[in-house]
Coordinates of C-alpha atoms in Angstrom, one line a residue:
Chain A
X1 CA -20.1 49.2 0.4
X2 CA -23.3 50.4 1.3
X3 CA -25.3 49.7 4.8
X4 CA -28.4 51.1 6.4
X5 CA -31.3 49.5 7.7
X6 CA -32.5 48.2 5.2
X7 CA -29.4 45.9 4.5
X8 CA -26.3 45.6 3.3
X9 CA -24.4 46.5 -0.3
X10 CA -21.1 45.1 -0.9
X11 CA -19.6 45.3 -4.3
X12 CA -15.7 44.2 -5.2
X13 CA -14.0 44.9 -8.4
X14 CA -11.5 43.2 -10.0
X15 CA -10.9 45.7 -13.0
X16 CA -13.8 45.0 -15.1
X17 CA -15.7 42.7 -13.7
X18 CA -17.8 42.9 -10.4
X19 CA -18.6 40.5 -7.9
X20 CA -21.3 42.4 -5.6
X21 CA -24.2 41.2 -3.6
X22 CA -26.9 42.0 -1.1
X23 CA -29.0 41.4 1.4
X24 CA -31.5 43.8 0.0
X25 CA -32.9 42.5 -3.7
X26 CA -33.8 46.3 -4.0
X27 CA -30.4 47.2 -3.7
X28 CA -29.1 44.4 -5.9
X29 CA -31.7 45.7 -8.5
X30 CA -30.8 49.4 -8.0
X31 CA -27.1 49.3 -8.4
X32 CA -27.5 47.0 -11.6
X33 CA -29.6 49.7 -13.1
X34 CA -27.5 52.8 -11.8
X35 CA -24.2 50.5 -13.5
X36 CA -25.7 49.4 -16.4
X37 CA -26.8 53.3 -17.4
X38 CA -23.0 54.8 -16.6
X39 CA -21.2 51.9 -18.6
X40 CA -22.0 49.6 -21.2
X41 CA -22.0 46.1 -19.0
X42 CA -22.3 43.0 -20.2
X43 CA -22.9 39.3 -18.5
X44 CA -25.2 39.8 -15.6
X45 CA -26.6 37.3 -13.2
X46 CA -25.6 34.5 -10.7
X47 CA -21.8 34.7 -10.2
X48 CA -20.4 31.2 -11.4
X49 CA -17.1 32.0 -12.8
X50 CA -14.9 34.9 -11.4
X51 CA -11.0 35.4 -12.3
X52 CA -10.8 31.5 -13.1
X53 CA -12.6 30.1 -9.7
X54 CA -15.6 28.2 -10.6
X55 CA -18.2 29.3 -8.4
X56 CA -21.6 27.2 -7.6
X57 CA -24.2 28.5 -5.1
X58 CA -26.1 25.6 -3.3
X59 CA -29.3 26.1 -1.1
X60 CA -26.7 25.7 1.7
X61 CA -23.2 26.8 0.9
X62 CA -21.2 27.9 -1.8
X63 CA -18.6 26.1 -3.5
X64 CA -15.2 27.3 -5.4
X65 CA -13.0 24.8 -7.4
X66 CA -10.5 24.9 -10.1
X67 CA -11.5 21.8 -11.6
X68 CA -11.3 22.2 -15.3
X69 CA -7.8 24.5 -14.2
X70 CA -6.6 21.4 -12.8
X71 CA -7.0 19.0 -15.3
X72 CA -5.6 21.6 -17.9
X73 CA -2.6 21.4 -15.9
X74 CA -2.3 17.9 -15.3
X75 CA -2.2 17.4 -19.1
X76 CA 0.1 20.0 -19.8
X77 CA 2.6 18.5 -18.0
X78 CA 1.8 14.8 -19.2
X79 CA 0.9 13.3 -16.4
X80 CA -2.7 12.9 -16.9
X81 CA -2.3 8.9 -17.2
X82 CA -0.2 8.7 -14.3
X83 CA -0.4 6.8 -11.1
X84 CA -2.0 9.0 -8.5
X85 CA -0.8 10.1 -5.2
X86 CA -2.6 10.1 -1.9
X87 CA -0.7 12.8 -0.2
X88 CA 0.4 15.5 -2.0
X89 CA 3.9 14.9 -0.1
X90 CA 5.4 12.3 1.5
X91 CA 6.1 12.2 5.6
X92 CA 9.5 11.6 5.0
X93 CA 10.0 13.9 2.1
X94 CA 12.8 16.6 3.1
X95 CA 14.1 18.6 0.4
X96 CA 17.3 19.9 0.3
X97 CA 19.3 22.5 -1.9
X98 CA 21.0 19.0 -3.1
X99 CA 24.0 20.4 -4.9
X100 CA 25.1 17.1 -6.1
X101 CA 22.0 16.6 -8.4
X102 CA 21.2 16.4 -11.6
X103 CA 20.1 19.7 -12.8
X104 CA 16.5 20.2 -14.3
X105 CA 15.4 22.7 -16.9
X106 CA 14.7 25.7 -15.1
X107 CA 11.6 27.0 -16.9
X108 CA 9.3 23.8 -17.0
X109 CA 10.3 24.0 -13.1
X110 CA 8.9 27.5 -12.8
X111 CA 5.9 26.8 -15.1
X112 CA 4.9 24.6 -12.9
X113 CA 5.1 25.9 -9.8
X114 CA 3.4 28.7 -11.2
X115 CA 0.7 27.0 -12.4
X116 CA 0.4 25.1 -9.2
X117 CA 0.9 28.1 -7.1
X118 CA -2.5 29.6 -8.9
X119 CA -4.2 26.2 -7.8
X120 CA -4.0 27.1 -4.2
X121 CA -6.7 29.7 -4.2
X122 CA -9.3 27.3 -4.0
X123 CA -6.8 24.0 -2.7
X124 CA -5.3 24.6 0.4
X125 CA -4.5 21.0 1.0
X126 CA -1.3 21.7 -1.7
X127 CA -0.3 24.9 0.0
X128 CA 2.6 23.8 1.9
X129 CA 4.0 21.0 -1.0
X130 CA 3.9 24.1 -3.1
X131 CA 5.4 26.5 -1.1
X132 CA 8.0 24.2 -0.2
X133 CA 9.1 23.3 -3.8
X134 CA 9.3 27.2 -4.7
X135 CA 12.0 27.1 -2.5
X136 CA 14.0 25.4 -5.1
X137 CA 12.9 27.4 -8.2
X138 CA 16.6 29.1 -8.3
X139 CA 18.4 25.8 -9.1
X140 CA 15.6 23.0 -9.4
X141 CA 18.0 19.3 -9.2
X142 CA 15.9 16.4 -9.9
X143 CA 15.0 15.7 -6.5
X144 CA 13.0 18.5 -6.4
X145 CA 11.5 18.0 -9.6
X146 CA 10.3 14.7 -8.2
X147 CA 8.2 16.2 -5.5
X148 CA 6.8 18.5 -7.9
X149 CA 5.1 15.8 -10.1
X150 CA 4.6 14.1 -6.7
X151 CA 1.7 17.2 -6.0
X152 CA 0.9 17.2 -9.9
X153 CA -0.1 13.2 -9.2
X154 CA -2.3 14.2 -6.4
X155 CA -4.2 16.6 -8.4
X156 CA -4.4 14.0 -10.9
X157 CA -6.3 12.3 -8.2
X158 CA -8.1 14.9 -6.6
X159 CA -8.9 17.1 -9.5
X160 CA -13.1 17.7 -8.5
X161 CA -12.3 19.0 -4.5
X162 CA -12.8 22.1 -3.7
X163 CA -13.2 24.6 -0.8
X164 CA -16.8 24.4 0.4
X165 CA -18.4 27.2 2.5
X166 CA -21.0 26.7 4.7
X167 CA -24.2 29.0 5.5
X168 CA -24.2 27.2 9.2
X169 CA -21.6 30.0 10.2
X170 CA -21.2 32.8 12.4
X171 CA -19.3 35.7 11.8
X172 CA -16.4 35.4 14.6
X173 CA -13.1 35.5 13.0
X174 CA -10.5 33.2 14.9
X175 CA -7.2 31.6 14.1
X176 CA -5.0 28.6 14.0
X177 CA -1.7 29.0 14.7
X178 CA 1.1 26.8 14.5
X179 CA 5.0 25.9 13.4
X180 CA 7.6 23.7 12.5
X181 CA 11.1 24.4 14.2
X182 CA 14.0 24.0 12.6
X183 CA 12.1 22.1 9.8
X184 CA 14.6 23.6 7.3
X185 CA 17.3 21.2 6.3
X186 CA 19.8 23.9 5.1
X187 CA 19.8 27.1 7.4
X188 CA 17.6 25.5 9.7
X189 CA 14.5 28.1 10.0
X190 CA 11.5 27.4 11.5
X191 CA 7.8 27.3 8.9
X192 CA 5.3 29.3 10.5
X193 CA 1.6 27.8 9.3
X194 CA -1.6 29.4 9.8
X195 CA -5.6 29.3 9.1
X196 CA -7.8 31.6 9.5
X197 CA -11.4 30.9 9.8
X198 CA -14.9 33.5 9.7
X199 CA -17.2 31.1 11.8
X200 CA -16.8 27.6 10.1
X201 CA -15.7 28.8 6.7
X202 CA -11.5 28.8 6.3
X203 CA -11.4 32.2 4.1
X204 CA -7.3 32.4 4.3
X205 CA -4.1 30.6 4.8
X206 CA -0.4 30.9 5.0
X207 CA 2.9 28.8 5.0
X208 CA 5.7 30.3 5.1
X209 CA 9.7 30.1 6.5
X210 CA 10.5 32.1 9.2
X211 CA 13.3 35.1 8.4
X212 CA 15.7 34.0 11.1
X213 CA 16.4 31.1 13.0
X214 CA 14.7 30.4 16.2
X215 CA 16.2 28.4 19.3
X216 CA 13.7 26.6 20.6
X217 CA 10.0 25.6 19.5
X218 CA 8.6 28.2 22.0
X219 CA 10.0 30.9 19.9
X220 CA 9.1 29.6 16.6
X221 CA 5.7 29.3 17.7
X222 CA 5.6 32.6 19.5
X223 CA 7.0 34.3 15.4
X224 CA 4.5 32.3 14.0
X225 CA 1.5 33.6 16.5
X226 CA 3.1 37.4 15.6
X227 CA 1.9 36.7 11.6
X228 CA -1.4 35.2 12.8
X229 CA -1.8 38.2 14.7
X230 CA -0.6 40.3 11.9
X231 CA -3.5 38.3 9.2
X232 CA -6.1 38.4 11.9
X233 CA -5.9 42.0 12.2
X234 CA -5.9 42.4 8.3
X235 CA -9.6 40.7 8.4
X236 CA -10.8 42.4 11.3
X237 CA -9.7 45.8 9.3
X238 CA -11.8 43.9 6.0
X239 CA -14.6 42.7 8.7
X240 CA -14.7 46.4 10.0
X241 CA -14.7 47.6 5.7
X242 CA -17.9 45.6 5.7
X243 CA -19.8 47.5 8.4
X244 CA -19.4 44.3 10.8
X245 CA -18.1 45.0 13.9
X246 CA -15.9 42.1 15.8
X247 CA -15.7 41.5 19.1
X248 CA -12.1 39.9 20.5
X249 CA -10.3 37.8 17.7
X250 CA -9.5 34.1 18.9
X251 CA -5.8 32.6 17.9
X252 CA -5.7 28.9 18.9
X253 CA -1.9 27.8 19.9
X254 CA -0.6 24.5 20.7
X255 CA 2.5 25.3 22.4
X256 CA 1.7 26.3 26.0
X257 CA 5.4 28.2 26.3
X258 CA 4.7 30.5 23.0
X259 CA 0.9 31.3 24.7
X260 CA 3.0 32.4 28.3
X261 CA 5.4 34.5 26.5
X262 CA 2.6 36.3 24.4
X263 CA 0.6 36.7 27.7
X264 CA 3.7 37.8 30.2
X265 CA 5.4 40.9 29.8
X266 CA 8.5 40.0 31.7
X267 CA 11.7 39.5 30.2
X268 CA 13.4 36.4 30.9
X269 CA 16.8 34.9 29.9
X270 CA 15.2 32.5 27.0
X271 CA 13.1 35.2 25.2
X272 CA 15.2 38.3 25.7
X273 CA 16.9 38.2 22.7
X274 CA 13.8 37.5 20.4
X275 CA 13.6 40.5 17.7
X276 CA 11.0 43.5 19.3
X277 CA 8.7 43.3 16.0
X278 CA 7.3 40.0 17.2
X279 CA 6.3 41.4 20.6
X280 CA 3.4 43.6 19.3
X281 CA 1.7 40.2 20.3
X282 CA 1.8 41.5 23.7
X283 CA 0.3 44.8 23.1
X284 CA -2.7 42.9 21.6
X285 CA -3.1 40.7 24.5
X286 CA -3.3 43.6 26.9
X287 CA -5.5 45.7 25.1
X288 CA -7.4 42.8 25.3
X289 CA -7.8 42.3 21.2
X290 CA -6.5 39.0 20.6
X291 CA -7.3 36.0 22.9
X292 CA -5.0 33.4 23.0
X293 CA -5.9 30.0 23.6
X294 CA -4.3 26.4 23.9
X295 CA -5.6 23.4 21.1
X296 CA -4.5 20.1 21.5
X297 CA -2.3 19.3 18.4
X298 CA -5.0 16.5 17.6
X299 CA -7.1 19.6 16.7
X300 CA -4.6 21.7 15.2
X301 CA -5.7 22.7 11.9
X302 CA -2.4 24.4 11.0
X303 CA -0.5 21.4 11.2
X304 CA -1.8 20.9 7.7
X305 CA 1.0 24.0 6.5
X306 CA 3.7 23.1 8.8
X307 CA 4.7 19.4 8.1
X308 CA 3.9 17.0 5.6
X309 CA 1.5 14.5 7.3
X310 CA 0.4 10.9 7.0
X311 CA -2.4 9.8 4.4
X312 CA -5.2 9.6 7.3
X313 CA -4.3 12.8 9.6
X314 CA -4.2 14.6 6.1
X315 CA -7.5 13.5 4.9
X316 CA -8.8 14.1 8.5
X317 CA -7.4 17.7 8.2
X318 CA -8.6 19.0 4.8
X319 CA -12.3 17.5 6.1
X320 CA -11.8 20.0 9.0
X321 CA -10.8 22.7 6.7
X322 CA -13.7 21.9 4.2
X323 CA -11.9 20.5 1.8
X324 CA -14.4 18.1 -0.1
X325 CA -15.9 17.4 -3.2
X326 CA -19.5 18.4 -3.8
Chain B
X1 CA -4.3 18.7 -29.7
X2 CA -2.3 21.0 -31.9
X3 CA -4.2 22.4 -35.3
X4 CA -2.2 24.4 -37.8
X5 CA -4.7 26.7 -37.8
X6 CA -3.2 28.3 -41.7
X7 CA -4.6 24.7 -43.0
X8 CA -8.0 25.2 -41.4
X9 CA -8.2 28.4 -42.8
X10 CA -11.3 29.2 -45.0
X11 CA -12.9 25.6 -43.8
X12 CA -15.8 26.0 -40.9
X13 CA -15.3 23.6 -38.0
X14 CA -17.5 20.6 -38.7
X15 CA -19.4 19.3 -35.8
X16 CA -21.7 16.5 -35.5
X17 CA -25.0 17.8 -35.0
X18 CA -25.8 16.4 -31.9
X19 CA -26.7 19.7 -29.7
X20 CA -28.5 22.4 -31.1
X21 CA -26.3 24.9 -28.9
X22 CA -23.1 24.0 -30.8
X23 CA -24.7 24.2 -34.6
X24 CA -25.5 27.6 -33.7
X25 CA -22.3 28.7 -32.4
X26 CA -20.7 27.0 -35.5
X27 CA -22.6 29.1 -37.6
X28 CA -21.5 32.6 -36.6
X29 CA -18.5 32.2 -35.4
X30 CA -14.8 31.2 -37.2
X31 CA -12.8 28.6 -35.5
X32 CA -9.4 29.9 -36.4
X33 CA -7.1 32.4 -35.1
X34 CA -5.4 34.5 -37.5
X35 CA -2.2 35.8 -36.9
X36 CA -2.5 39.3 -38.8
X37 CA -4.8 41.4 -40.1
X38 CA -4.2 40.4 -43.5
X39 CA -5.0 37.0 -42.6
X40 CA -8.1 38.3 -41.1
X41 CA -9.9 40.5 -43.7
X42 CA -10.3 37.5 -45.7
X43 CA -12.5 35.9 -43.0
X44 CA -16.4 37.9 -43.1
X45 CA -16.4 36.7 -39.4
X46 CA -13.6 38.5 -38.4
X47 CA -14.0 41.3 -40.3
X48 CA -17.7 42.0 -38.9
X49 CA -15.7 41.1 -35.3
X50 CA -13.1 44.2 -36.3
X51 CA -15.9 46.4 -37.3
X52 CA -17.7 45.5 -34.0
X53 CA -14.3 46.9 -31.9
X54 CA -14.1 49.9 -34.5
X55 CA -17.9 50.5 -33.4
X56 CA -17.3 50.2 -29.8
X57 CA -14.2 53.0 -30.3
X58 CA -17.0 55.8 -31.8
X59 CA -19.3 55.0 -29.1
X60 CA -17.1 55.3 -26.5
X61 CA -15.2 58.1 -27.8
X62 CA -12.0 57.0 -27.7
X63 CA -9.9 59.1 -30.5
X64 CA -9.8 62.1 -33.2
X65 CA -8.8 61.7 -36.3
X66 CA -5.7 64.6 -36.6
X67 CA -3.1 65.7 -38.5
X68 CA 0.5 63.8 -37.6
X69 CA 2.4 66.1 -34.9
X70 CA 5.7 67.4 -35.5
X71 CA 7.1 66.5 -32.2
X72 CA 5.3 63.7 -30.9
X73 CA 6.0 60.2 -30.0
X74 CA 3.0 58.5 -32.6
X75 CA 2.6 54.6 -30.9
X76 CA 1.8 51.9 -33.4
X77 CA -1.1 49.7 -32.9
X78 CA -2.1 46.4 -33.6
X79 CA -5.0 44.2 -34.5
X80 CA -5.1 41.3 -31.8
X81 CA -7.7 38.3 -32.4
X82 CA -8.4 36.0 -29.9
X83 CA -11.2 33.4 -29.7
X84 CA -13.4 32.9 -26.7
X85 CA -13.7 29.9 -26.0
X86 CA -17.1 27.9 -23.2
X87 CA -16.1 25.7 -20.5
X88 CA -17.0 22.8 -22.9
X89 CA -14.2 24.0 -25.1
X90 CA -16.3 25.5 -28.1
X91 CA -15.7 28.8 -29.6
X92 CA -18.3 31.1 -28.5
X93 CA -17.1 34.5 -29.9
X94 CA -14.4 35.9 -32.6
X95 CA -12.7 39.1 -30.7
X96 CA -10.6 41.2 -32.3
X97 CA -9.3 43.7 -30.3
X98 CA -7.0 47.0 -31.3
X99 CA -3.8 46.9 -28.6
X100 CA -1.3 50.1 -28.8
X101 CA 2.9 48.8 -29.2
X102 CA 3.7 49.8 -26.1
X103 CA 7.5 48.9 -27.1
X104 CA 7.2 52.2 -28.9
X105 CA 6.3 54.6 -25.8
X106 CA 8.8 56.1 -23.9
X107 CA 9.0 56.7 -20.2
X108 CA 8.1 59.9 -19.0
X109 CA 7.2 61.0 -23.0
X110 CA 4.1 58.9 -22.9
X111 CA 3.6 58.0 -19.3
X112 CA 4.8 58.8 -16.3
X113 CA 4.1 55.5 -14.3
X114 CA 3.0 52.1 -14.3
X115 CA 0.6 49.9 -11.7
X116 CA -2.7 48.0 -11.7
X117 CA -5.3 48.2 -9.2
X118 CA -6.6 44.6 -8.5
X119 CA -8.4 42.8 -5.1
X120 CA -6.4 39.8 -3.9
X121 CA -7.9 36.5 -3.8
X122 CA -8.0 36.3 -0.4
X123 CA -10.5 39.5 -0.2
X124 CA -12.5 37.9 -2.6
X125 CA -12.5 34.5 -0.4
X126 CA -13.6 36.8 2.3
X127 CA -16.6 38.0 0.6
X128 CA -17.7 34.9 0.1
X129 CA -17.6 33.8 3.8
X130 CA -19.0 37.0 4.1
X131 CA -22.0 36.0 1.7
X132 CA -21.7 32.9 3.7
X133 CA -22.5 34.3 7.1
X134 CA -25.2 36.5 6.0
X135 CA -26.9 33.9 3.8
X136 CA -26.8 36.6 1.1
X137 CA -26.2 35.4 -2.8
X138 CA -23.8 37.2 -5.2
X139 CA -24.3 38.5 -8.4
X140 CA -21.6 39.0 -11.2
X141 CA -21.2 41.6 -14.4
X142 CA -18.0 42.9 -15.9
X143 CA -17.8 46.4 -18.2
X144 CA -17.4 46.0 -21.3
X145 CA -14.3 46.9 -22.9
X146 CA -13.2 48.4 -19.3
X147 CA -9.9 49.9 -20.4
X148 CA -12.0 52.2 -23.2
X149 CA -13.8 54.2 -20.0
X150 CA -10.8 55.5 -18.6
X151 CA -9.7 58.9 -19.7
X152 CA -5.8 59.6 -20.3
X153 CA -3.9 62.5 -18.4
X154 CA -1.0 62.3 -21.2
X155 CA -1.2 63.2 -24.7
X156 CA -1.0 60.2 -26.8
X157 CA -1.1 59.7 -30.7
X158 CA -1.7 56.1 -32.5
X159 CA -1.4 55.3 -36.1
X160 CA -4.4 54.3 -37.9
X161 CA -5.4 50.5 -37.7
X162 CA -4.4 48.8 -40.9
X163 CA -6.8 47.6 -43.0
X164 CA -9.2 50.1 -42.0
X165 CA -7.1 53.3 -42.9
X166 CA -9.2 56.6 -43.4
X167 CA -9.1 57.0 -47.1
X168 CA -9.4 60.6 -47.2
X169 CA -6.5 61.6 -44.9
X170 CA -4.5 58.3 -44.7
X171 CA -1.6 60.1 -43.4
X172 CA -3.4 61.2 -40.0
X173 CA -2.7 59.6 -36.7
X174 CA -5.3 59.4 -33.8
X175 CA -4.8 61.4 -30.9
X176 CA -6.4 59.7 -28.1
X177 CA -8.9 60.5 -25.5
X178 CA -9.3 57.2 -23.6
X179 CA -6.4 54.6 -22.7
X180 CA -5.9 51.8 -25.4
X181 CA -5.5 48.0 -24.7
X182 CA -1.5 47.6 -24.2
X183 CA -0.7 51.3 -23.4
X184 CA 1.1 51.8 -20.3
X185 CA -1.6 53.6 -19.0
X186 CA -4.2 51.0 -19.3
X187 CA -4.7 49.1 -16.1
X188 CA -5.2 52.5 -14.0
X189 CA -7.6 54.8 -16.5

C-alpha cells in the first residue's frame, strides 16, 4: 500500500498473482514497470478472473460470480436436468443428527459440501443452507443428503447471480447483527448471523452456531453482537491498512434487551452468568467505538444467515444484499 | 464427457472451422494429457512445452549440475503435464511442469517447516468495495512460474529429469538453488 497526495496504491497478493489498483494511473503504470523488471510476469491488464471469481467491471459497479463454477458443479453431481428450487432451504426444514437414517456415502457428502462451500464467496444467499448441512458431514443420513441437492437445485436455478458492488457507496463500515435462539434441534445452541457492509456494498458475512447454549434470546443476540463486534473491528484494522481512517462503526440489532445489556454496565441476575469474553462489547461502547443501534426485523439483513425464510422475504433479502444478476 | 485420452493419442483435435481463434489454438497446441514422460517425448508439442520449463529453469537459475553427495537425502522429480484450458473450454496451452517427490523428503533433513502465505477471500472482497468506494479500477498480473523466485535456506539435491538426462555426467544430481514445484518448501520461498 502506497498513499500520498497524489493517490492511493493498493496491491494484494495471492502467491503469484496480483490484484492491485489505483487511483493514480501513474502509479498503476509505475509499479507495472518496477514488477515487470524484478520478475518475469505475465497476463497483465483489466482483472476479470482472480482465484476462480469471475470479475467484470461496469461503468458503475463491479460484479463477481461463479457462474461457469456453478454449472460445473451442478453437472458433476447430476443434477443439471433437475427440477429447480426457489429457496435454497425450506422454512420448515430442521435437520437433525437423525440416527435412525439411512446412511449416505460419506465422501460424495463431503465433495459436495466442499464444492458448495467454495460457492459462497461470491453467493451469500446459500451461506446458511451450507453451513447448516456441514453440520452433518460426520455421519451424512439421507435426510441430510436431501437438503444438500435441495441447495444444488437452487443453483441449478440461479446459476448467473452474483454479488454486485456498487460505485454509489461511501466508505462507512456498519453491521447487521442478528440470531436464532435455540435454533439447534440437538444441543439446542443458538446461530449467530451477521453482514457486514462498506457503504452499500456487503464485503463479508458469517453464520455460525454459537459455542454454548444461551437462555434466553437476549443472550443469544448479545454472543452474536460480540462476533459482529469482533469482524467489525477486523475491517476497521483492513480499513485502517488502506490509509482510510473510520470514524465510529455502526452494528444494527433487533433485539432491544441484547442492545441494553451491551450499553449498561450493571450486572443483573439474567446476564450475570454470561461468559466475560462476550462483554468486550461493553468496553467498545464506552470508548465510544461501536454504536449500537435498534432495526426493525423487517429490515434485518441478517435474518438471511439465521433462519431459513420464505420464497418472497428471501428474494426481498438477497436484493438488499445485492444479490442479482447483471 | 470422458475421452480415453491413450486412443486420442497422435490424432489432433478436429474442430469445425467456424472461429478463427480456435483453428489457431488447434494448431500449436496437443489436446491430450499424457500421463508420463515417455508418453510425452513422442508428442513435438510437448516436448517443445518441456524444453520451454527446462528454459525457464537456466534463466531463473534454479540448479547446478553436481556430483551425487555421499550423505544427502537426493529427492526424485517428476515431469507433470497439464493442459490449460479458456473459459470456452479449449485448450490454450500444453504445460509441462518439473514437481520434486516430496514423499521422498524427510522432516527436518530437507525442511524444517511447512505453511503457505495466502489473502482470504474476504480481504480480497474488501478491496473490491474498496475499489468500489473510491471509483478506482483494478488491474491483474501473476509471476510467472512464482515458486522458481524463491531461494531455499536448506540444502536440497534432485535427480535429473528423465528424458532430458545430461549425457556427459548422467550420474549427477542437481543441487538446488531455488524451491521446486512440490518441495515442502515451495509455497513460502
Amino acid at each position: 500500500m502506497l498513499k500520498d497526495d497524489k493517490g492511493l496504491l493498493i496491491v494484494q497478493i495471492y502467491v503469484d498473482d496480483i490484484v492491485f489498483g489505483s487511483t493514480c494511473q501513474e502509479y498503476v503504470d509505475e509499479f507495472v514497470e518496477s514488477m515487470t523488471k524484478e520478475f518475469e510476469m505475465s497476463m497483465c491488464g483489466e482483472l476479470t478472473y482472480f482465484l476462480g471469481l469471475q470479475i467484470k467491471q461496469i461503468e458503475h459497479g463491479i460484479f463477481i460470480s461463479q457462474s461457469t463454477y456453478a454449472k460445473n458443479l451442478v453437472e458433476r453431481f447430476g443434477l443439471k436436468g433437475s427440477k429447480t428450487a426457489r429457496t435454497p432451504m425450506g422454512v420448515t426444514d430442521k435437520l437433525s443428527r437423525d440416527e435412525a437414517g439411512e446412511d449416505v456415502d460419506e465422501r460424495t457428502y463431503r465433495g459436495m459440501i466442499g464444492s458448495l462451500l467454495y460457492l459462497t464467496a461470491s453467493r451469500p444467499d446459500i451461506c446458511l443452507a451450507v453451513g447448516v448441512c456441514a453440520r452433518y458431514q460426520a455421519k451424512p443420513k439421507t435426510s441430510h443428503m436431501l437438503a444438500v441437492k435441495r441447495i444444488i437445485k437452487y443453483m441449478n436455478g440461479t446459476m448467473n447471480l452474483g454479488l454486485y458492488y456498487t460505485k454509489d457507496t461511501t466508505r462507512s463500515l456498519m453491521g447487521y447483527c442478528d440470531a436464532d435462539w435455540a435454533g439447534s434441534l440437538e444441543d439446542r445452541r443458538s446461530t449467530s448471523g451477521g453482514c457486514f457492509f462498506m457503504g452499500n456494498n456487503m464485503v463479508s458475512w458469517h453464520s455460525k452456531i454459537q459455542n454454548s447454549v444461551s437462555l434466553s434470546t437476549a443472550e443469544a443476540e448479545y454472543i452474536a453482537l460480540g462476533s459482529c463486534c469482533t469482524q467489525l473491528m477486523w475491517m476497521t484494522q483492513m480499513a485502517e491498512d488502506y490509509g482510510m481512517i473510520s470514524d465510529s462503526l455502526l452494528i444494527l440489532c433487533d433485539n432491544q434487551s441484547a442492545i441494553s445489556i451491551a450499553k449498561n454496565p450493571v450486572q443483573h441476575s439474567h446476564t450475570k452468568h454470561i461468559d466475560i469474553r462476550h462483554h468486550f462489547i461493553r468496553e467498545l461502547v464506552e470508548a465510544k467505538l461501536i454504536v449500537i443501534d435498534h432495526v426493525g426485523t423487517e429490515h434485518q439483513l441478517a435474518d438471511l444467515f439465521t433462519k431459513p425464510l420464505d420464497f418472497n422475504r428471501f428474494i426481498s433479502l438477497q436484493t438488499s444484499i445485492g444479490v442479482c444478476e447483471l | 464427457m470422458k475421452v480415453d485420452y491413450r486412443q486420442l493419442a497422435g490424432k489432433r483435435q478436429t474442430i469445425s472451422p467456424t472461429n478463427t481463434e480456435v483453428v489457431q489454438f488447434a494448431c500449436f497446441v496437443s489436446s491430450i494429457e499424457p500421463k508420463n514422460h515417455k508418453e510425452a517425448l513422442i508428442d513435438e508439442y510437448w516436448i517443445t512445452a518441456m524444453q520451454d520449463e527446462l528454459e525457464q529453469f537456466k534463466h531463473s537459475e534454479v540448479w547446478d549440475l553436481t556430483p551425487r553427495p555421499a550423505e544427502s537425502n537426493v529427492v526424485g522429480i517428476k515431469w507433470i503435464f497439464k493442459n490449460k484450458i479458456n473459459e470456452d473450454g479449449l485448450v490454450v496451452r500444453n504445460k509441462a511442469r518439473l514437481a520434486a517427490q516430496v514423499y521422498s523428503q524427510v522432516e527436518g533433513v530437507d525442511f524444517e517447516e511447512t505453511f503457505a502465505p495466502v489473502a482470504r477471500l474476504e480481504s480480497i472482497r474488501f478491496l473490491f468495495g474498496m475499489s468500489c468506494a473510491l471509483n478506482f479500477k483494478l488491474h491483474q498480473m501473476d509471476v510467472k512460474s512464482a515458486f522458481l523466485n524463491g531461494v531455499l535456506q536448506e540444502e536440497v539435491y534432485v535427480e535429473q529429469p528423465k528424458g532430458f538426462e545430461n549425457s556427459e555426467h548422467p550420474n549427477y544430481v542437481y543441487k538446488l538453488k531455488k524451491a521446486l514445484y512440490g518441495l515442502k518448501q515451495a509455497p513460502r520461498a
